[in-house]
Tab-separated table of C-alpha atoms and ligand atoms in Angstrom:
chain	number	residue	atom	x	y	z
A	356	UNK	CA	-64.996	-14.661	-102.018
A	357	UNK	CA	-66.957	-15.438	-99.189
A	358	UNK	CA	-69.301	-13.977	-96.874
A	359	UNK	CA	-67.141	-14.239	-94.106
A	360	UNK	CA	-64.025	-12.232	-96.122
A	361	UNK	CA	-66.366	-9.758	-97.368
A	362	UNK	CA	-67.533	-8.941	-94.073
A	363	UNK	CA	-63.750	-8.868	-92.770
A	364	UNK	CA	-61.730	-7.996	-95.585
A	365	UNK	CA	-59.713	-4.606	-95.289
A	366	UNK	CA	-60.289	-3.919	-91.438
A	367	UNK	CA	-57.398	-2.747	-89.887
A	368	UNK	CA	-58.538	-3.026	-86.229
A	369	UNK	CA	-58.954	-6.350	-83.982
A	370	UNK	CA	-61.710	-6.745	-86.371
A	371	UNK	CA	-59.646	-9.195	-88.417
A	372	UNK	CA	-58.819	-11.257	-85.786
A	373	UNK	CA	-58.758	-13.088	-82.715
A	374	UNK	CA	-57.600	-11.292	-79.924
A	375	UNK	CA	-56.413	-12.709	-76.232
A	376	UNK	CA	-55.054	-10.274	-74.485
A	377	UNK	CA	-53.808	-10.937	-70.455
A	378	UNK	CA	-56.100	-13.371	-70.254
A	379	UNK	CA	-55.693	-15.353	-66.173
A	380	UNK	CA	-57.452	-17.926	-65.257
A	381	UNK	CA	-57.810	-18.678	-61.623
A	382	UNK	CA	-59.838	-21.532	-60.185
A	383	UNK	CA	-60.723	-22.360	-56.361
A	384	UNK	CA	-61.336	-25.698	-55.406
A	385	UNK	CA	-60.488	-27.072	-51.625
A	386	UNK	CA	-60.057	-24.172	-49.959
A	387	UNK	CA	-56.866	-22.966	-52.264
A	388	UNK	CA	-56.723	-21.658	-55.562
A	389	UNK	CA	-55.479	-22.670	-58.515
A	390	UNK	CA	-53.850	-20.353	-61.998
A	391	UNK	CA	-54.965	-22.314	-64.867
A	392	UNK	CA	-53.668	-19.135	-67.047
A	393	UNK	CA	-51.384	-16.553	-66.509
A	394	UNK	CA	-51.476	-13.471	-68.366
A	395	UNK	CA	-52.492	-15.295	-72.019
A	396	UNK	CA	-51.672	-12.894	-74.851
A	397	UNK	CA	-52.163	-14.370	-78.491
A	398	UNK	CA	-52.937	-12.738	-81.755
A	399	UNK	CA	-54.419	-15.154	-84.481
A	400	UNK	CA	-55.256	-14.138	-87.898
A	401	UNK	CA	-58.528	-14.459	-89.939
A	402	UNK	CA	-57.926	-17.864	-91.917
A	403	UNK	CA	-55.321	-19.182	-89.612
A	404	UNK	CA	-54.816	-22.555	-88.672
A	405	UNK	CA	-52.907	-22.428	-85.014
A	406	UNK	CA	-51.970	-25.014	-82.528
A	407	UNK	CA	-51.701	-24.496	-78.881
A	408	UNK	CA	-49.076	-27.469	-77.337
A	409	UNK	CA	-48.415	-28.033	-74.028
A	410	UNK	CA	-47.888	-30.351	-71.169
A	411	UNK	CA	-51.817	-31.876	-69.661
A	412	UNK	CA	-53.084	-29.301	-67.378
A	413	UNK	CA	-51.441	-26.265	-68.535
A	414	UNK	CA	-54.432	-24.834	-69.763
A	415	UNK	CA	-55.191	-25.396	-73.572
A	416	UNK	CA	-58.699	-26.778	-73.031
A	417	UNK	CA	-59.418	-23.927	-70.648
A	418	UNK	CA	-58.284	-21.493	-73.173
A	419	UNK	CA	-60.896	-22.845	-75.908
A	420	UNK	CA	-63.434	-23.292	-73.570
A	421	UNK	CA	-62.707	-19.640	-72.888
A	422	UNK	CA	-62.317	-18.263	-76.776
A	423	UNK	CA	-66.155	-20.474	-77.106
A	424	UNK	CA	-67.628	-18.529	-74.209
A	425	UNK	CA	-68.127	-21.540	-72.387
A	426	UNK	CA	-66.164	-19.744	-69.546
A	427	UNK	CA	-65.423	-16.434	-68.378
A	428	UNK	CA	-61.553	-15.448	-67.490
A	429	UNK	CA	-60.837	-13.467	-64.663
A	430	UNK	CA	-58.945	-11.169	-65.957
A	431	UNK	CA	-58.211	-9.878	-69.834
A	432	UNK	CA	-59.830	-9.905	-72.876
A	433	UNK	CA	-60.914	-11.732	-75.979
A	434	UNK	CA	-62.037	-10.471	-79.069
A	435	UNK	CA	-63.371	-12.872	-81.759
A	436	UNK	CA	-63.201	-10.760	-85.269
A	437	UNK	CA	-64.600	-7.850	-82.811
A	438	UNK	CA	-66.870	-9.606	-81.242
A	439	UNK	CA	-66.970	-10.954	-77.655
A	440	UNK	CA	-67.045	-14.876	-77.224
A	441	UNK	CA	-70.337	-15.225	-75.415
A	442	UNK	CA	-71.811	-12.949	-78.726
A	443	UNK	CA	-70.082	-15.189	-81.034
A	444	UNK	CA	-71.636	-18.262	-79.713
A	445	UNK	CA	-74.593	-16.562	-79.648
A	446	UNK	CA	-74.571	-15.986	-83.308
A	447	UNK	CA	-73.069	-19.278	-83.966
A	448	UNK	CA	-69.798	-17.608	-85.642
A	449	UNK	CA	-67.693	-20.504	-83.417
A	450	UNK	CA	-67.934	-24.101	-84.216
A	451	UNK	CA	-66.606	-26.790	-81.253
A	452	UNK	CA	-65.649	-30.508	-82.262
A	453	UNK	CA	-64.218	-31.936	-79.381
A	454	UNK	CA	-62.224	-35.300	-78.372
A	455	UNK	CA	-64.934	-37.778	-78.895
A	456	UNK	CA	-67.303	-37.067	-82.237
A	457	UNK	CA	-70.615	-36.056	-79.852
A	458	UNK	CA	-72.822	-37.265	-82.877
A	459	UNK	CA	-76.197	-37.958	-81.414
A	460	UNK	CA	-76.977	-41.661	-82.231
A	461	UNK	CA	-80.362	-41.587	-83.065
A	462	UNK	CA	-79.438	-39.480	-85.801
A	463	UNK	CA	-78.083	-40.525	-89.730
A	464	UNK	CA	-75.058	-38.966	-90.708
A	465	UNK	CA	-76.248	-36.199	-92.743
A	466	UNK	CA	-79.044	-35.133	-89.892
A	467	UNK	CA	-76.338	-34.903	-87.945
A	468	UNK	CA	-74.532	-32.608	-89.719
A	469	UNK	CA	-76.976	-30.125	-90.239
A	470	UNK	CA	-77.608	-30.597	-86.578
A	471	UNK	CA	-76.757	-26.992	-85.642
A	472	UNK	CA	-78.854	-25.618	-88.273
A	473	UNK	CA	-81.757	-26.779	-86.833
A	474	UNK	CA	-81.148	-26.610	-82.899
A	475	UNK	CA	-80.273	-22.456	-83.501
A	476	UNK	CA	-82.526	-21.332	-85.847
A	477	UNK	CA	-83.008	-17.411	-83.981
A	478	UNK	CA	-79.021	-17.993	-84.550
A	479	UNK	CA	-79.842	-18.241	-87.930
A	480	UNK	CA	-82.433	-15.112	-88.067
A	481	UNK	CA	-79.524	-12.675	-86.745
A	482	UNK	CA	-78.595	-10.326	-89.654
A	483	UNK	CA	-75.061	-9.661	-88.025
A	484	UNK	CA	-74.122	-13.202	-87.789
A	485	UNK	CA	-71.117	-13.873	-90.430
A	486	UNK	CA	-71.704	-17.601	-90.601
A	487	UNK	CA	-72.332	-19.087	-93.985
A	488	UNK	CA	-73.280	-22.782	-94.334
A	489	UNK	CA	-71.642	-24.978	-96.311
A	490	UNK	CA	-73.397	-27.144	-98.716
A	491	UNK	CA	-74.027	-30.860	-96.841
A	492	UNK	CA	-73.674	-32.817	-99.557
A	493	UNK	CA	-70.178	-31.231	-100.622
A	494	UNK	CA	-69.231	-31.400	-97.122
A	495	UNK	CA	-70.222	-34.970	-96.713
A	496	UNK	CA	-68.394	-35.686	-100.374
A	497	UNK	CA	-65.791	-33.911	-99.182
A	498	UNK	CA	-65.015	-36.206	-95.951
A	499	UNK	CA	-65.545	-39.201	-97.604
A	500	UNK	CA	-69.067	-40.025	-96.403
A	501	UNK	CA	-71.500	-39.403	-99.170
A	502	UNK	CA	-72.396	-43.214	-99.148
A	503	UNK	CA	-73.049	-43.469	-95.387
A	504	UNK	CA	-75.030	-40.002	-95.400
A	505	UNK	CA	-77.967	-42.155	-94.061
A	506	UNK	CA	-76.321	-44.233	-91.775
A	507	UNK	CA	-76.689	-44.308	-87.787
A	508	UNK	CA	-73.384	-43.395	-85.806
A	509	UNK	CA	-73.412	-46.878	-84.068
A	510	UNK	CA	-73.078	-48.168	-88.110
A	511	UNK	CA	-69.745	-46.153	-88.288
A	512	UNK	CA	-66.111	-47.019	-87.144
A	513	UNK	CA	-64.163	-44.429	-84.899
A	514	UNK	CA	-62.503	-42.624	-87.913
A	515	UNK	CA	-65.914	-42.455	-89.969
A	516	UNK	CA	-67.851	-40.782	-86.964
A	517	UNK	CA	-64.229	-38.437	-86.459
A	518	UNK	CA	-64.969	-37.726	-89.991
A	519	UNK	CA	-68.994	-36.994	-89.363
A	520	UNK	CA	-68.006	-34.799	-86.369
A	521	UNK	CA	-66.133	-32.452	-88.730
A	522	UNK	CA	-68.567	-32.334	-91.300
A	523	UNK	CA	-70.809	-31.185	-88.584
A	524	UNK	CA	-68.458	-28.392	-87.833
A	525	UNK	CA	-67.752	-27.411	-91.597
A	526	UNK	CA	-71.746	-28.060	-92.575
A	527	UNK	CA	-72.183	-25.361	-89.214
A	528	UNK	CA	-70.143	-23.027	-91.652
A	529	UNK	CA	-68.575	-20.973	-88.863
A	530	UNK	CA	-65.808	-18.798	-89.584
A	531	UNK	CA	-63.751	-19.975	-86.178
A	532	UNK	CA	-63.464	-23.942	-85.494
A	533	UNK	CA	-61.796	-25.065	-81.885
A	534	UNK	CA	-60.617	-28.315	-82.505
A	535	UNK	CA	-59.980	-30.309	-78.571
A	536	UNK	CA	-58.000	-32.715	-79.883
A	537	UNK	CA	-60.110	-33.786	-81.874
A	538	UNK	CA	-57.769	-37.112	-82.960
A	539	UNK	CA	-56.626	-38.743	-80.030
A	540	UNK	CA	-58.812	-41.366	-79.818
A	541	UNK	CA	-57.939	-42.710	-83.572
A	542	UNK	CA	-54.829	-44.915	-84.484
A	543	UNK	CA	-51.740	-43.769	-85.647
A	544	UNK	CA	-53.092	-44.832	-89.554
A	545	UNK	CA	-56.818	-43.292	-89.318
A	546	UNK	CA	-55.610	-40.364	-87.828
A	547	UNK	CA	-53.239	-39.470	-90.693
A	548	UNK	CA	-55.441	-39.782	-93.090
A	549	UNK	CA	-58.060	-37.449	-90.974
A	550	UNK	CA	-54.715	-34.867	-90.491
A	551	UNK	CA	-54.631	-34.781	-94.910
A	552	UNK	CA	-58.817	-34.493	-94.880
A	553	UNK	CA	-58.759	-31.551	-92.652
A	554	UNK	CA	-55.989	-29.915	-94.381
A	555	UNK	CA	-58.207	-30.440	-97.512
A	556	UNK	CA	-61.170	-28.730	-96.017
A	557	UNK	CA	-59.224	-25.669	-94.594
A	558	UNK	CA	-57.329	-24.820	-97.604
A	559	UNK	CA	-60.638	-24.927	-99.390
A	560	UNK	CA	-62.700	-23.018	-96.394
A	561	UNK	CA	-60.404	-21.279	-94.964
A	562	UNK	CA	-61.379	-21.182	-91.998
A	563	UNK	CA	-59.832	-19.931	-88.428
A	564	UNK	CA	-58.630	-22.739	-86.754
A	565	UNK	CA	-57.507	-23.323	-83.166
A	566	UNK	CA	-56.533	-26.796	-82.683
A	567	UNK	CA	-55.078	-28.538	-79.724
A	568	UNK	CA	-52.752	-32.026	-79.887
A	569	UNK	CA	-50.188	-33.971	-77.599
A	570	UNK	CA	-48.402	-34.265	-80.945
A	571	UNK	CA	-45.510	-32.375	-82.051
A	572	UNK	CA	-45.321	-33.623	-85.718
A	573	UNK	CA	-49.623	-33.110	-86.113
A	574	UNK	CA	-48.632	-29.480	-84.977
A	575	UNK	CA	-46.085	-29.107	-87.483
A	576	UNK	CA	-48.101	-30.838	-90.214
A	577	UNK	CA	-51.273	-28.806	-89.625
A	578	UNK	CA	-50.118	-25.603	-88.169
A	579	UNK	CA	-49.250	-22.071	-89.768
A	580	UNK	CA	-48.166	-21.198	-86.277
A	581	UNK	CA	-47.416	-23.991	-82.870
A	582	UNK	CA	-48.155	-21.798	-79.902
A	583	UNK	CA	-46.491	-23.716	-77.095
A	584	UNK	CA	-47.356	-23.665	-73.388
A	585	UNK	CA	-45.921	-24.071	-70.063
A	586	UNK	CA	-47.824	-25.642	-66.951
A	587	UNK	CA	-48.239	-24.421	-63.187
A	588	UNK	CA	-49.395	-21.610	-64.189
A	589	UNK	CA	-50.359	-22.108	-68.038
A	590	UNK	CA	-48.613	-19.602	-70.040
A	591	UNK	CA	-47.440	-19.178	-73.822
A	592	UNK	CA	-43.572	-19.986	-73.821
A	593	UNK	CA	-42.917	-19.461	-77.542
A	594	UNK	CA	-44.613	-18.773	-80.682
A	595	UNK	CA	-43.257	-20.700	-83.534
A	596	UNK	CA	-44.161	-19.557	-86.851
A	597	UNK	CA	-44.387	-22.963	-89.193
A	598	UNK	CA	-43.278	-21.850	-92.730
A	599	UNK	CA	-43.209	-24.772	-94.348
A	600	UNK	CA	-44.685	-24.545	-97.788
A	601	UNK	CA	-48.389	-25.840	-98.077
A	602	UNK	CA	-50.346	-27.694	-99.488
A	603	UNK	CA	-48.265	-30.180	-97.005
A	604	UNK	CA	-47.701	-33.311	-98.003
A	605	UNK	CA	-46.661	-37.073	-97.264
A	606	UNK	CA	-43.231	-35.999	-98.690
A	607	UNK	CA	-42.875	-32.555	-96.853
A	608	UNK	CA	-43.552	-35.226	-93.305
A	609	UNK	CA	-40.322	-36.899	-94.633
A	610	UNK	CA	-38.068	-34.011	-95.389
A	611	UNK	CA	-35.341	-32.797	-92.796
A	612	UNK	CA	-37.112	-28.933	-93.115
A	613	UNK	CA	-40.024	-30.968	-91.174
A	614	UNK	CA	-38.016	-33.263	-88.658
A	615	UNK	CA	-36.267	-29.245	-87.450
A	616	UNK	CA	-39.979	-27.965	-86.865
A	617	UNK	CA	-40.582	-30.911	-85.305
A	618	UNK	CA	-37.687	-30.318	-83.183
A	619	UNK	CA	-38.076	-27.100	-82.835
A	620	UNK	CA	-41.456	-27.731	-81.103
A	621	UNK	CA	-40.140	-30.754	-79.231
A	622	UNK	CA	-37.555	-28.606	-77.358
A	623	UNK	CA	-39.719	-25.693	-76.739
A	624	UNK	CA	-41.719	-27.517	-74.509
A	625	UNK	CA	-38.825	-29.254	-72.423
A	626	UNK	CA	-37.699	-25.465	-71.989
A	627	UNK	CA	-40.768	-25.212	-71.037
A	628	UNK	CA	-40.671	-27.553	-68.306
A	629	UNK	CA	-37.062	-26.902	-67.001
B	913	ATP	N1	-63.669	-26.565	-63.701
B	913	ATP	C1	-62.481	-26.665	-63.120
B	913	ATP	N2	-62.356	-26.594	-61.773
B	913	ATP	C2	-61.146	-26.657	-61.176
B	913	ATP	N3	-59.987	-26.790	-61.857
B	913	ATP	C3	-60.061	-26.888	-63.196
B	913	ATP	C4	-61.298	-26.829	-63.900
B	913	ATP	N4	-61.051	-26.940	-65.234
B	913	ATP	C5	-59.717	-27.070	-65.345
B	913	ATP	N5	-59.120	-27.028	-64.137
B	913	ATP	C6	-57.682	-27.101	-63.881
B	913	ATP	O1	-57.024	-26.198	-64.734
B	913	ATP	C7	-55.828	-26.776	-65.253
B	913	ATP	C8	-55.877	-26.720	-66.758
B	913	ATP	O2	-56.865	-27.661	-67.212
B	913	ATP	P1	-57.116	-27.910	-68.755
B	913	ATP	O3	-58.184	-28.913	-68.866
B	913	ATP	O4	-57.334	-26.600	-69.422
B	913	ATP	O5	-55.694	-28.496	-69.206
B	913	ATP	P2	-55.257	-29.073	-70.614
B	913	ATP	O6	-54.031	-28.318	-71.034
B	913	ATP	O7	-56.394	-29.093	-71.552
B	913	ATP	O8	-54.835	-30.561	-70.220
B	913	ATP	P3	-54.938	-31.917	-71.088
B	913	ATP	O9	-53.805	-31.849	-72.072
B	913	ATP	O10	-54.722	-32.989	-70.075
B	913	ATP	O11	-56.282	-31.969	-71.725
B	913	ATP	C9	-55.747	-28.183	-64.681
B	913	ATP	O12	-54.855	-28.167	-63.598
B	913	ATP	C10	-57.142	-28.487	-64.214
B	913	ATP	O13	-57.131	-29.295	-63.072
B	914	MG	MG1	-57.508	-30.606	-72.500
């Protein structure tokens, strides 16, 4: 068992999970004012993989930025395993890969990956933080990259440096991962194959994942639960539980059980709009 579940195992409180409760957004630009997030109430599980949907602009990349303490909400409250977001930063319990991989170029593969070790090391001093690093080497194995570990970004295609980005994140060894979607910039071939790599990783990690896509089937495929969203103001319209069985694979994408999800999340969010 890990460090993480030891730390979190039998609590009963909000210590076991991620907490949003009424969380608003409002933001003032122009002289008027604008609700990025209505009254945001979401319960996630430790070891979770979840997927917030939702029409552009209804607030999902607001909502990370808000579970990563990167900005405060007006109103409401978020708990991180009992901890606030700006003290799980702090403690580097939250690792962020967003849209484009953010490697730094002047940097090989692997020094990249360990990146956050070395730019947080007080981070790494805290007795209370529940991090625990992964091993590089596995992680690199893991994605696929041990024989570029010593290449420069620049040397990698758009998948590869996709594929770096996460190490980073697993290598970080955080218990909570925001992913902005993270695979948008890939092609339809590259980013199925990332979809099946990250599976791989979180059923071995298990970490708690909040991911964000355009895609209804990538929900489906990744998700244990496809939170979807409305615009103008952003607010959760449904909560779909996925219970399809996992490990997911190639096949499960093909079956009919997969295609209703896939409805299922499809419709939501014209409901959502209407
Ligand atoms: N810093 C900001 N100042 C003013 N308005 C903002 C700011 N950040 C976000 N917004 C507004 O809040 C709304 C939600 O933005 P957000 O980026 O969270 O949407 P999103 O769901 O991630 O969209 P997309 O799918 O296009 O990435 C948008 O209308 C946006 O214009
Ligand atoms: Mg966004």
């Amino acid at each position: 068992m890990t460090h993480a579940a030891d730390t979190l195992a039998g609590s009963t409180t909000a210590n076991d999970k991620i907490v949003v409760r009424g969380v608003t957004k409002t933001f003032r630009a122009g002289g008027g004012s604008f609700t990025a997030l209505d009254n945001v109430n979401l319960e996630l599980e430790q070891g979770s993989f979840t997927t917030l949907f939702g029409p552009s602009g209804c607030g999902k990349t607001t909502l990370l930025r808000i579970l990563a303490g990167l900005q405060c909400q007006d109103d409401g409250t978020v708990s991180l395993f009992g901890q606030t977001p700006t003290a799980a930063t702090k403690e580097k319990n939250i690792a962020w890969i967003p849209q484009s991989s953010a490697l730094l170029p002047w940097r090989e593969v692997r020094a990249n990956a360990v990146l956050s070790k070395v730019v947080n090391k007080r981070a790494d001093r805290n007795r209370s933080s529940i991090r625990i690093d992964q091993d590089v080497e596995t992680v690199l194995s893991e994605m696929g990259l041990r024989d570029f570990a010593r290449s420069r970004p620049a040397q990698l295609s758009g998948g590869m440096r996709q594929r770096a980005s996460l190490a980073r994140g697993f290598v970080h060894g955080a218990p909570v991962m925001l992913m902005d979607e993270p695979f948008s910039a890939l092609d339809e071939f590259t980013r199925e194959a990332l979809r099946y790599k990250l599976l791989q990783m979180w059923e071995l990690l298990r970490k708690t994942i909040v991911f964000v896509t355009h895609s209804a089937s990538e929900a489906v495929l990744l998700s244990d639960r496809v939170v979807v969203m409305t615009a103008r103001p952003g607010r959760v319209h449904r909560v779909i539980d996925i219970n399809l069985p996992r490990p997911r694979t190639a096949e499960l994408e093909r079956s009919p059980e997969f295609y209703e999800k896939v409805t299922e999340v499809r419709n939501a969010l014209q409901e959502g709009w209407s």
